[in-house]
Coordinates of C-alpha atoms and ligand atoms in Angstrom, one line a residue:
M636 CA -2.2 -44.0 -42.4
S637 CA -3.2 -40.3 -43.7
R638 CA -2.2 -39.5 -47.2
I639 CA -1.1 -36.1 -47.9
A640 CA -0.8 -33.7 -51.1
Y641 CA 1.1 -31.1 -52.1
V642 CA -1.1 -28.6 -54.2
N643 CA 0.1 -25.2 -55.2
G644 CA 2.2 -24.5 -51.8
R645 CA 0.0 -26.2 -49.4
Y646 CA 0.1 -30.0 -48.1
A647 CA -3.0 -30.8 -47.5
P648 CA -4.8 -34.0 -47.0
F649 CA -5.8 -35.8 -49.5
A650 CA -9.3 -35.9 -48.9
D651 CA -9.0 -31.7 -48.9
A652 CA -7.0 -31.5 -51.7
A653 CA -8.1 -30.1 -55.0
V654 CA -8.0 -28.0 -57.8
H655 CA -10.3 -25.6 -59.1
I656 CA -13.3 -26.9 -61.9
E657 CA -11.8 -24.7 -64.6
D658 CA -8.5 -25.6 -64.0
R659 CA -7.0 -25.4 -67.8
G660 CA -5.6 -29.2 -66.8
Y661 CA -9.4 -30.7 -65.8
Q662 CA -11.2 -28.9 -69.2
F663 CA -8.3 -29.3 -71.9
A664 CA -5.9 -31.8 -70.6
D665 CA -3.4 -28.6 -71.1
G666 CA -0.6 -30.0 -68.5
V667 CA 2.0 -32.2 -68.5
Y668 CA 3.5 -34.8 -65.9
E669 CA 5.9 -37.3 -64.6
V670 CA 6.0 -40.4 -62.2
I671 CA 9.4 -40.9 -60.9
A672 CA 10.0 -44.2 -58.7
V673 CA 11.1 -44.3 -55.1
R674 CA 13.7 -46.8 -54.1
D675 CA 14.3 -46.9 -50.2
G676 CA 12.8 -43.6 -50.0
R677 CA 15.0 -42.1 -52.4
L678 CA 13.8 -40.6 -55.5
A679 CA 15.6 -42.5 -58.7
D680 CA 16.7 -40.1 -61.7
L681 CA 15.5 -37.7 -60.6
E682 CA 17.5 -34.9 -62.8
P683 CA 16.4 -36.3 -66.4
H684 CA 13.2 -36.6 -65.0
L685 CA 13.4 -32.7 -63.7
D686 CA 15.6 -32.5 -67.6
R687 CA 12.5 -34.2 -69.4
L688 CA 9.7 -32.2 -67.3
D689 CA 11.5 -29.0 -68.5
R690 CA 11.2 -29.6 -72.0
S691 CA 8.0 -30.9 -71.6
L692 CA 6.8 -27.2 -70.0
S693 CA 8.8 -25.4 -72.8
E694 CA 7.3 -27.0 -75.3
L695 CA 3.8 -26.5 -74.3
R696 CA 5.4 -22.6 -73.4
M697 CA 4.5 -23.1 -69.7
E698 CA 6.6 -21.1 -67.4
T699 CA 6.8 -22.6 -63.8
A700 CA 8.3 -19.8 -60.8
M701 CA 9.2 -22.8 -58.9
S702 CA 13.1 -24.0 -59.3
R703 CA 14.4 -26.9 -59.9
G704 CA 16.1 -26.8 -56.1
A705 CA 12.7 -26.2 -54.7
L706 CA 10.5 -28.8 -56.9
A707 CA 13.3 -31.2 -55.6
V708 CA 12.5 -30.3 -52.1
V709 CA 8.6 -30.6 -52.4
L710 CA 9.2 -33.9 -54.2
E711 CA 11.1 -35.4 -51.1
E712 CA 8.5 -34.1 -48.7
I713 CA 5.8 -35.7 -49.8
V714 CA 8.0 -38.9 -50.0
W715 CA 8.3 -38.4 -46.5
R716 CA 5.3 -37.3 -45.6
N717 CA 3.7 -40.0 -47.0
R718 CA 6.1 -42.7 -45.8
V719 CA 7.1 -43.8 -49.3
A720 CA 9.7 -46.5 -48.9
N721 CA 9.2 -47.9 -52.5
G722 CA 6.9 -46.6 -54.8
I723 CA 6.1 -44.0 -57.0
V724 CA 6.0 -39.9 -56.8
Y725 CA 3.5 -38.0 -59.4
L726 CA 3.7 -34.6 -60.2
Q727 CA 1.5 -32.7 -62.7
M728 CA 1.3 -29.2 -63.7
T729 CA -1.2 -27.3 -65.8
R730 CA -1.4 -23.8 -67.6
G731 CA -3.4 -22.9 -64.4
V732 CA -7.3 -21.5 -63.9
A733 CA -8.7 -19.5 -66.1
R734 CA -12.3 -18.5 -67.8
R735 CA -12.6 -21.8 -70.4
D736 CA -10.7 -20.2 -73.7
H737 CA -9.1 -22.0 -75.9
A738 CA -6.4 -19.8 -76.4
F739 CA -3.2 -19.1 -73.6
P740 CA -4.9 -16.8 -70.6
D741 CA -3.3 -13.6 -70.1
D742 CA -2.1 -14.5 -66.7
C743 CA -2.6 -17.5 -65.2
R744 CA -0.3 -19.4 -63.0
I745 CA 0.9 -23.1 -63.4
S746 CA -0.9 -25.4 -61.3
I747 CA 1.5 -28.0 -59.5
V748 CA 0.1 -31.2 -57.9
V749 CA 2.4 -33.8 -56.4
T750 CA 1.3 -37.0 -54.8
A751 CA 3.5 -40.2 -53.6
R752 CA 2.3 -43.8 -52.7
N753 CA 3.9 -47.1 -51.9
A754 CA 3.8 -49.6 -54.6
P755 CA 2.6 -53.3 -54.1
P756 CA 5.9 -55.4 -55.1
R757 CA 4.7 -57.1 -58.5
P758 CA 3.5 -60.4 -58.9
A759 CA 6.9 -62.5 -59.1
A760 CA 5.3 -64.2 -61.9
I761 CA 5.4 -61.1 -64.3
V762 CA 9.5 -61.3 -64.0
E763 CA 9.6 -65.3 -63.7
R764 CA 7.2 -66.1 -66.8
G765 CA 7.0 -63.0 -68.4
V766 CA 4.1 -60.9 -69.9
R767 CA 2.4 -60.9 -73.0
V768 CA 1.5 -57.9 -74.9
V769 CA -1.6 -57.3 -77.7
T770 CA -1.1 -54.7 -80.6
V771 CA -3.2 -52.0 -81.3
P772 CA -3.6 -49.1 -83.9
D773 CA -1.1 -46.1 -83.0
I774 CA -3.9 -43.3 -83.0
R775 CA -2.1 -40.7 -81.1
W776 CA -1.1 -37.0 -81.7
K777 CA 1.9 -36.0 -83.9
R778 CA 3.8 -35.0 -80.7
C779 CA 3.9 -38.0 -78.2
D780 CA 7.8 -36.9 -77.1
I781 CA 6.1 -34.2 -74.9
K782 CA 4.9 -36.0 -71.5
S783 CA 1.2 -34.2 -71.9
I784 CA -1.6 -35.3 -69.3
S785 CA -3.6 -35.7 -72.4
L786 CA -3.5 -40.0 -73.1
L787 CA -7.3 -40.6 -74.2
P788 CA -5.6 -43.3 -76.9
N789 CA -3.1 -44.7 -74.4
I790 CA -6.4 -45.4 -71.7
L791 CA -8.3 -46.7 -75.0
A792 CA -5.3 -49.0 -75.7
K793 CA -4.0 -50.3 -72.0
Q794 CA -8.2 -51.2 -71.7
K795 CA -7.6 -53.3 -74.8
A796 CA -5.1 -55.1 -73.3
K797 CA -6.7 -55.2 -70.1
E798 CA -9.6 -57.1 -71.8
A799 CA -7.6 -59.5 -73.7
G800 CA -6.0 -60.5 -70.4
A801 CA -2.5 -59.1 -71.6
Y802 CA -0.3 -57.2 -70.2
E803 CA 0.2 -54.0 -72.1
A804 CA -0.6 -53.2 -75.5
W805 CA 1.8 -52.1 -78.0
M806 CA 1.1 -49.7 -80.5
V807 CA 1.6 -50.1 -84.1
D808 CA 2.1 -47.0 -86.8
E809 CA 0.4 -47.3 -90.1
D810 CA 3.7 -48.5 -91.7
D811 CA 3.5 -51.9 -89.2
R812 CA 6.7 -50.5 -86.9
V813 CA 5.9 -50.6 -83.1
T814 CA 6.1 -47.7 -81.8
E815 CA 6.2 -47.6 -77.7
G816 CA 3.3 -49.1 -75.1
S817 CA 0.7 -47.5 -73.9
S818 CA 2.8 -46.4 -70.7
T819 CA 6.1 -48.2 -71.5
N820 CA 8.7 -48.3 -74.4
A821 CA 9.4 -51.3 -76.5
W822 CA 12.4 -53.1 -76.8
I823 CA 13.6 -56.3 -79.0
V824 CA 16.7 -58.6 -79.2
D825 CA 17.6 -59.6 -82.4
R826 CA 19.2 -63.2 -83.3
A827 CA 22.9 -61.7 -82.7
G828 CA 21.9 -60.6 -79.0
D829 CA 21.9 -57.0 -80.5
L830 CA 19.2 -54.8 -78.5
I831 CA 16.7 -53.1 -81.0
T832 CA 14.4 -50.0 -79.5
R833 CA 12.9 -47.2 -82.0
H834 CA 15.3 -44.5 -81.9
L835 CA 14.0 -40.9 -80.2
D836 CA 11.5 -38.6 -82.2
N837 CA 8.0 -37.3 -82.2
A838 CA 6.9 -40.5 -81.9
I839 CA 7.4 -41.8 -78.7
L840 CA 8.4 -40.7 -75.0
A841 CA 12.1 -40.3 -74.6
G842 CA 11.6 -43.0 -71.4
V843 CA 14.1 -42.4 -68.8
T844 CA 14.2 -45.8 -67.9
R845 CA 14.9 -46.7 -71.9
M846 CA 17.8 -44.3 -71.3
A847 CA 19.3 -45.7 -68.0
V848 CA 18.8 -49.8 -69.7
G849 CA 20.5 -48.3 -72.6
D850 CA 23.3 -47.0 -70.9
L851 CA 23.6 -50.1 -68.7
A852 CA 23.7 -52.1 -71.8
M853 CA 26.2 -50.5 -73.7
K854 CA 28.7 -50.8 -70.5
Q855 CA 28.1 -54.4 -71.0
Q856 CA 30.1 -54.0 -74.4
R857 CA 25.7 -54.8 -76.5
R858 CA 25.3 -53.2 -79.0
L859 CA 22.0 -50.9 -79.1
V860 CA 20.4 -50.0 -82.3
E861 CA 17.7 -47.1 -82.3
R862 CA 15.7 -47.6 -85.2
P863 CA 11.6 -48.6 -85.7
F864 CA 11.5 -52.1 -86.0
T865 CA 8.2 -54.2 -87.7
L866 CA 5.8 -56.1 -85.6
G867 CA 7.5 -58.6 -88.1
E868 CA 10.6 -58.7 -86.1
A869 CA 9.0 -58.4 -83.0
E870 CA 7.6 -61.9 -83.5
A871 CA 10.7 -63.4 -84.9
A872 CA 13.0 -61.9 -82.2
S873 CA 14.7 -64.3 -79.6
E874 CA 13.5 -61.9 -76.8
A875 CA 11.2 -58.8 -76.2
F876 CA 10.9 -56.3 -73.2
L877 CA 9.7 -53.2 -72.2
T878 CA 10.1 -50.8 -69.8
S879 CA 8.9 -47.8 -67.8
T880 CA 9.5 -46.3 -64.5
T881 CA 6.2 -48.6 -63.2
S882 CA 7.8 -51.7 -65.2
S883 CA 11.1 -51.5 -64.4
V884 CA 12.5 -54.1 -67.5
T885 CA 9.4 -56.4 -68.0
P886 CA 10.1 -59.6 -70.5
V887 CA 7.7 -60.2 -73.3
V888 CA 7.0 -63.6 -74.2
Q889 CA 4.0 -63.4 -76.5
I890 CA 2.4 -61.2 -78.7
N891 CA -0.9 -61.1 -79.6
D892 CA -0.5 -65.1 -80.4
V893 CA 3.0 -65.8 -81.2
Q894 CA 5.5 -66.6 -79.0
V895 CA 8.3 -64.9 -78.4
G896 CA 11.5 -66.9 -78.6
A897 CA 11.4 -69.6 -76.7
G898 CA 7.9 -68.2 -74.7
V899 CA 10.5 -67.8 -71.9
P900 CA 12.3 -64.4 -70.4
G901 CA 15.7 -64.4 -72.2
P902 CA 19.0 -64.2 -71.3
V903 CA 19.7 -60.8 -72.2
T904 CA 16.2 -59.3 -70.5
Q905 CA 17.0 -60.7 -67.3
A906 CA 20.5 -59.6 -67.0
L907 CA 19.2 -55.6 -68.0
R908 CA 16.7 -56.1 -65.5
N909 CA 18.7 -57.2 -62.5
L910 CA 21.7 -54.4 -64.2
Y911 CA 18.5 -51.8 -63.7
D912 CA 17.4 -53.4 -59.9
A913 CA 21.3 -52.3 -59.0
H914 CA 21.0 -49.1 -60.8
L915 CA 17.8 -48.2 -59.0
S916 CA 19.3 -48.9 -55.4
G917 CA 22.0 -46.5 -56.3
R918 CA 24.7 -50.1 -56.7
Ligands
PDD1680 N1 4.8 -43.9 -68.1 N2 6.0 -44.6 -73.1 C1 4.5 -44.2 -72.7 C2 4.0 -43.5 -73.5 C3 4.9 -43.6 -71.3 O1 3.5 -42.9 -70.8 C4 5.8 -43.6 -70.3 C5 5.8 -43.8 -69.1 C6 7.2 -44.6 -70.9 C7 8.3 -44.8 -69.9 O2 8.8 -43.5 -69.5 P1 9.8 -43.8 -68.3 O3 10.7 -44.9 -68.6 O4 10.2 -42.7 -67.7 O5 9.0 -44.2 -67.1 C8 7.3 -44.6 -72.3 C9 4.3 -43.6 -66.6 C10 5.5 -44.3 -65.9 C11 2.9 -43.1 -66.7 O6 2.3 -42.3 -67.0 O7 2.3 -44.3 -65.5

């Protein structure tokens, strides 16, 4: 099946889809992105993703001429043209093409690229048995709230997890507090059954899944405490899990060499996972 990408106003086969070598995304990672889930051919939680995109753009003082409505049409078109039923859409906006100079160019048009693909079903073992995470020092910049394409520390962290045979790397700050995963938000459930996840600030990305799961938890009368938690607290928690567009709600049963709770996915995590699944399917 030929795959189609959207590049600056054009739908092109993958082999022909390209941006200029002086695109500032390529030279400076001067851009932002979103990953949106597609469920049954429908874009899930589109509005919060576009809200976050607007915020990232505005924090980097990037202005796009494309309206939200026009962008939504492109996203849907790319899903349709690639016959995506269940998968993801990737959207990237960079400051555009200009002669290399760190400061913003005077006149330059934002480059927009959109791709989409079906995602293979995730191995059942991930959900049934849960996953292991390893910890790494959080060496990122102080604006992790911006969904920037500059992801080197995240890449290094994920590679470390992969080499350790783990699913994800949780990043730990200088005060021994877990900030988030390399591409996921981090959660624990304490002995009282309360959910704990770091509050929104510049140390983490405001995950769209995080927000949806938090809302679902509160609708279930569960207490949600948004505050930093330490690695020690996570190790002593009764449950832990991670959330993201691509990982949904994934149980964490081991942190480094320490088993979390009973070492199997806990009831709170499983209930939230089912609720989130129903939310994605619009049920
Ligand atoms: N990652 N934290 C970081 C650092 C992330 O990169 C992501 C998303 C999240 C979760 O956000 P959301 O729930 O909106 O997907 C948290 C995407 C999926 C990625 O880079 O592929």
